[in-house]
Tab-separated table of C-alpha atoms in Angstrom:
chain	number	residue	atom	x	y	z
A	23	MET	CA	-0.198	-0.097	0.066
A	24	GLU	CA	0.513	3.589	-0.476
A	25	GLY	CA	0.065	4.707	2.930
A	26	THR	CA	-0.183	8.390	1.880
A	27	TRP	CA	-3.578	8.466	0.155
A	28	SER	CA	-5.843	9.098	3.062
A	29	PRO	CA	-8.153	7.953	3.859
A	30	TRP	CA	-7.364	4.811	2.448
A	31	THR	CA	-3.713	4.384	3.653
A	32	TYR	CA	-2.398	7.117	5.183
A	33	HIS	CA	-0.228	7.960	8.741
A	34	ASN	CA	-1.969	9.653	11.454
A	35	GLU	CA	-1.349	11.881	13.812
A	36	LYS	CA	1.369	9.621	16.090
A	37	ASP	CA	3.103	8.462	12.758
A	38	GLU	CA	0.624	4.932	12.658
A	39	LEU	CA	0.027	3.605	9.579
A	40	VAL	CA	-4.147	3.515	9.384
A	41	GLY	CA	-6.718	3.753	7.257
A	42	PHE	CA	-9.690	1.768	5.202
A	43	ASP	CA	-7.492	-0.227	3.535
A	44	VAL	CA	-4.984	-1.444	6.702
A	45	GLU	CA	-8.095	-2.671	8.772
A	46	VAL	CA	-8.836	-4.688	5.559
A	47	GLY	CA	-5.756	-5.704	5.370
A	48	GLN	CA	-5.715	-7.086	8.697
A	49	TYR	CA	-8.591	-8.618	9.037
A	50	ILE	CA	-7.569	-11.044	6.089
A	51	ALA	CA	-4.752	-12.086	7.935
A	52	ASN	CA	-6.183	-12.466	10.821
A	53	TYR	CA	-8.779	-14.545	9.088
A	54	LEU	CA	-5.775	-16.739	7.320
A	55	GLY	CA	-4.486	-17.149	10.280
A	56	VAL	CA	-1.078	-14.839	9.834
A	57	LYS	CA	0.662	-11.624	10.371
A	58	ALA	CA	0.295	-9.132	8.138
A	59	LYS	CA	3.492	-7.352	7.046
A	60	PHE	CA	2.396	-4.138	5.651
A	61	VAL	CA	4.835	-2.432	3.405
A	62	GLU	CA	4.556	1.112	1.579
A	63	GLY	CA	5.590	2.356	-1.891
A	64	GLU	CA	5.082	4.848	-4.588
A	65	TRP	CA	2.244	3.636	-6.210
A	66	ASP	CA	3.565	2.586	-9.810
A	67	GLY	CA	5.986	0.358	-7.534
A	68	LEU	CA	3.342	-1.508	-6.038
A	69	PHE	CA	2.698	-3.606	-8.997
A	70	ALA	CA	6.566	-4.404	-9.940
A	71	GLY	CA	6.711	-5.731	-6.452
A	72	LEU	CA	3.385	-8.202	-6.717
A	73	ASP	CA	5.228	-9.023	-10.291
A	74	SER	CA	8.595	-10.039	-8.173
A	75	GLY	CA	6.932	-11.830	-5.277
A	76	MET	CA	7.993	-9.177	-2.611
A	77	TYR	CA	4.000	-8.672	-2.310
A	78	ASP	CA	0.980	-11.451	-1.772
A	79	ILE	CA	-1.275	-9.092	-2.359
A	80	ILE	CA	-2.221	-5.044	-2.812
A	81	VAL	CA	-4.759	-3.728	-0.615
A	82	ASN	CA	-4.858	-0.205	-1.895
A	83	GLY	CA	-7.977	0.869	-3.135
A	84	VAL	CA	-6.937	-0.822	-6.618
A	85	ASP	CA	-10.041	-0.660	-9.415
A	86	LYS	CA	-10.048	-3.913	-11.192
A	87	THR	CA	-10.336	-2.804	-15.000
A	88	GLU	CA	-10.118	-4.796	-18.404
A	89	GLU	CA	-6.338	-4.261	-18.973
A	90	ARG	CA	-5.102	-5.287	-15.491
A	91	GLU	CA	-7.528	-8.834	-15.515
A	92	LYS	CA	-5.462	-9.441	-18.244
A	93	LYS	CA	-2.029	-10.097	-16.055
A	94	TYR	CA	-3.585	-10.508	-12.718
A	95	ASP	CA	-6.338	-12.163	-10.565
A	96	PHE	CA	-8.891	-10.504	-8.467
A	97	SER	CA	-10.714	-10.891	-5.628
A	98	ASP	CA	-14.461	-9.551	-5.518
A	99	PRO	CA	-14.861	-5.867	-4.808
A	100	TYR	CA	-15.591	-4.630	-1.588
A	101	ALA	CA	-15.801	-0.933	-1.932
A	102	TYR	CA	-17.126	1.211	-4.990
A	103	ILE	CA	-16.447	4.521	-6.040
A	104	HIS	CA	-16.782	7.032	-8.682
A	105	THR	CA	-13.613	9.171	-9.707
A	106	VAL	CA	-14.039	12.895	-9.346
A	107	LEU	CA	-12.609	16.012	-11.365
A	108	VAL	CA	-11.075	18.669	-9.322
A	109	VAL	CA	-10.180	21.894	-10.654
A	110	ARG	CA	-9.196	25.102	-8.902
A	111	LYS	CA	-12.468	27.356	-7.478
A	112	ASP	CA	-11.377	30.065	-9.810
A	113	ASN	CA	-11.199	27.554	-12.987
A	114	LYS	CA	-14.242	28.305	-15.208
A	115	LYS	CA	-12.618	26.798	-18.302
A	116	ILE	CA	-12.933	23.140	-17.185
A	117	LYS	CA	-16.226	22.071	-16.728
A	118	ASP	CA	-16.999	18.386	-17.567
A	119	PHE	CA	-14.056	15.305	-18.433
A	120	LYS	CA	-13.958	16.678	-22.204
A	121	ASP	CA	-12.734	19.634	-21.252
A	122	LEU	CA	-9.511	18.108	-20.339
A	123	LYS	CA	-8.296	18.084	-23.917
A	124	GLY	CA	-4.980	19.794	-24.141
A	125	LYS	CA	-4.582	20.045	-20.418
A	126	THR	CA	-2.475	18.823	-18.150
A	127	THR	CA	-3.454	16.606	-14.884
A	128	ALA	CA	-1.709	15.631	-11.728
A	129	ASN	CA	-1.894	11.663	-11.193
A	130	SER	CA	0.303	8.974	-9.977
A	131	ILE	CA	1.951	7.082	-12.471
A	132	GLY	CA	0.117	3.824	-14.270
A	133	SER	CA	-3.437	4.481	-12.355
A	134	THR	CA	-6.641	4.592	-13.565
A	135	TYR	CA	-6.875	8.182	-12.716
A	136	MET	CA	-4.083	8.515	-15.708
A	137	GLU	CA	-5.643	6.312	-17.990
A	138	LEU	CA	-8.990	8.274	-18.140
A	139	ALA	CA	-6.929	11.416	-17.656
A	140	GLU	CA	-5.090	10.709	-20.593
A	141	GLN	CA	-8.335	9.015	-23.098
A	142	TYR	CA	-9.873	12.606	-22.895
A	143	GLY	CA	-6.546	13.990	-23.986
A	144	ALA	CA	-4.942	15.404	-20.871
A	145	THR	CA	-1.029	15.365	-20.335
A	146	VAL	CA	-0.229	13.935	-16.974
A	147	LYS	CA	2.088	14.879	-14.404
A	148	GLY	CA	3.329	12.356	-12.148
A	149	VAL	CA	2.584	12.760	-8.559
A	150	ASP	CA	3.242	10.457	-5.082
A	151	SER	CA	0.815	11.323	-2.954
A	152	LEU	CA	-2.370	12.839	-2.886
A	153	GLY	CA	-1.428	16.047	-1.291
A	154	GLU	CA	1.479	16.589	-3.392
A	155	THR	CA	-1.581	16.147	-6.475
A	156	MET	CA	-3.889	19.379	-4.600
A	157	THR	CA	-0.682	21.603	-4.272
A	158	MET	CA	-0.006	21.063	-7.810
A	159	VAL	CA	-3.516	21.931	-8.872
A	160	ILE	CA	-3.848	24.752	-6.280
A	161	SER	CA	-0.554	26.198	-7.225
A	162	LYS	CA	-1.784	26.231	-11.321
A	163	ARG	CA	1.082	23.415	-11.896
A	164	ALA	CA	-1.252	21.582	-12.953
A	165	ASP	CA	-5.168	22.232	-14.377
A	166	ALA	CA	-6.482	19.423	-12.684
A	167	THR	CA	-7.016	16.347	-11.261
A	168	LEU	CA	-8.693	12.748	-11.191
A	169	ASN	CA	-8.853	10.836	-8.153
A	170	ALA	CA	-11.732	8.454	-6.064
A	171	GLU	CA	-14.814	10.648	-4.674
A	172	PRO	CA	-13.991	9.531	-1.235
A	173	SER	CA	-10.546	10.214	-1.069
A	174	VAL	CA	-11.208	13.925	-2.401
A	175	LEU	CA	-14.055	14.591	-0.216
A	176	ASP	CA	-11.925	13.791	2.986
A	177	TYR	CA	-9.417	15.805	1.698
A	178	ILE	CA	-11.877	18.863	1.725
A	179	LYS	CA	-13.031	18.293	5.095
A	180	GLU	CA	-9.509	17.888	6.241
A	181	GLN	CA	-8.557	21.461	4.116
A	182	PRO	CA	-11.717	23.331	4.220
A	183	ASP	CA	-9.700	26.443	3.053
A	184	ALA	CA	-8.286	24.459	0.278
A	185	PRO	CA	-9.178	26.522	-3.265
A	186	ILE	CA	-10.623	23.391	-5.129
A	187	LYS	CA	-13.791	22.010	-6.496
A	188	ILE	CA	-15.300	19.192	-7.635
A	189	VAL	CA	-16.736	19.751	-11.176
A	190	ALA	CA	-17.878	16.253	-12.713
A	191	SER	CA	-17.969	12.476	-11.750
A	192	THR	CA	-17.962	9.197	-13.785
A	193	LYS	CA	-21.607	7.800	-14.075
A	194	ASP	CA	-20.543	3.996	-13.125
A	195	ALA	CA	-18.845	3.014	-10.090
A	196	ASN	CA	-15.491	1.365	-9.888
A	197	HIS	CA	-14.748	-1.767	-8.490
A	198	VAL	CA	-12.399	-1.810	-5.628
A	199	CYS	CA	-10.491	-5.376	-5.426
A	200	ILE	CA	-7.519	-6.887	-4.469
A	201	PRO	CA	-5.065	-7.642	-7.033
A	202	ILE	CA	-2.987	-11.325	-6.790
A	203	ARG	CA	-0.976	-13.098	-9.265
A	204	LYS	CA	-2.168	-15.155	-11.646
A	205	GLY	CA	-1.396	-19.117	-11.331
A	206	LYS	CA	-2.900	-22.053	-10.226
A	207	ASN	CA	-0.627	-21.673	-7.003
A	208	THR	CA	-2.987	-18.592	-5.909
A	209	ALA	CA	-5.803	-20.132	-7.052
A	210	SER	CA	-6.594	-21.571	-3.985
A	211	PHE	CA	-4.878	-18.324	-1.975
A	212	ARG	CA	-7.575	-16.141	-3.680
A	213	ASN	CA	-10.679	-17.857	-2.993
A	214	GLU	CA	-9.576	-17.695	1.166
A	215	VAL	CA	-9.225	-14.059	0.408
A	216	ASN	CA	-12.626	-14.222	-0.696
A	217	LYS	CA	-14.291	-15.986	1.923
A	218	ALA	CA	-12.664	-12.943	4.093
A	219	LEU	CA	-14.211	-10.241	2.363
A	220	ALA	CA	-17.260	-12.365	2.453
A	221	GLU	CA	-16.861	-12.600	6.325
A	222	MET	CA	-16.121	-9.204	6.787
A	223	ARG	CA	-19.267	-8.137	4.601
A	224	GLU	CA	-22.049	-10.313	6.320
A	225	ASP	CA	-20.918	-9.030	10.417
A	226	GLY	CA	-21.393	-6.063	9.011
A	227	THR	CA	-17.601	-5.095	9.516
A	228	LEU	CA	-16.595	-3.894	6.183
A	229	THR	CA	-20.082	-1.102	6.618
A	230	ALA	CA	-18.419	-0.094	9.856
A	231	LEU	CA	-15.166	0.546	8.499
A	232	SER	CA	-16.093	2.497	5.964
A	233	GLU	CA	-18.596	4.706	8.016
A	234	LYS	CA	-15.480	4.811	10.224
A	235	TYR	CA	-13.338	5.908	7.269
A	236	PHE	CA	-15.066	7.776	4.602
A	237	GLY	CA	-18.308	8.722	7.081
A	238	SER	CA	-20.556	6.364	4.538
A	239	ASP	CA	-20.536	3.102	3.524
A	240	ILE	CA	-19.304	3.014	-0.103
A	241	THR	CA	-18.992	-1.205	0.175
A	242	ASN	CA	-22.321	-1.719	-1.771
A	243	GLU	CA	-23.164	-0.633	-5.186
C-alpha cells in the first residue's frame, strides 16, 4: 500500500499506519491465521513488487480494469467508488471530462485516473501522494486532477479552505478489488481472501469500517 492516500492508507498524528485498507488487510491476515506485514511504496512500484513476489497482495483501493485483468487475478469487490474531476475554484474553463483535452492533470503514474485523463486528451504529470496532487492543482502547476470521490471529499473536509472544487463525476462506479498474481498456485489463496471479504461483509465489518473512514457506506454498489 502507499501509506499516503487518506483515508485508504495513511499515517495519523502518531505516525501510525492506519486507514480503511489497513484494517481490511489486517482482517484478511487474521482470517488466514498469519501475521500481516504492511509495506509502503509509491503507486507505480506496487505492481512491480507483486510481480516479483515481494508482495502477496496489494490492498490500496485498486480499481479492477480489463487491462489489469489480463495480468492479475482479482478478489471480489469490497468497495465501489466514482472518479471525480477536481480543479481550482477559480477555473471556469474545465467543467467536464471532455474539457481536459490539451490540459494537464496531476496523477499517480499507472493509475486508472492517469489512464482516464489521457483518454480525454490530457497530459499527465506524475505525483506520489494525494497531497502533492492537490498542491499542484492549487499552485496552477496542473489544471486538474482525477481521483476517488471519497479521498477528495476527505481532503476537502480536512482542508476546508483549499481553493478546489469538484466539477464532474463518472456515471459508473469503479470496482475496488485486491490484485493477486495469476496462476494455479494462487487460486486457493484468492478463494480464502474472498472468504475473508465475505465474512467482513456478512458480519457488518466492511460497512462499519467504511463509515468510520469515509463517513458513508461505499461497500455496496
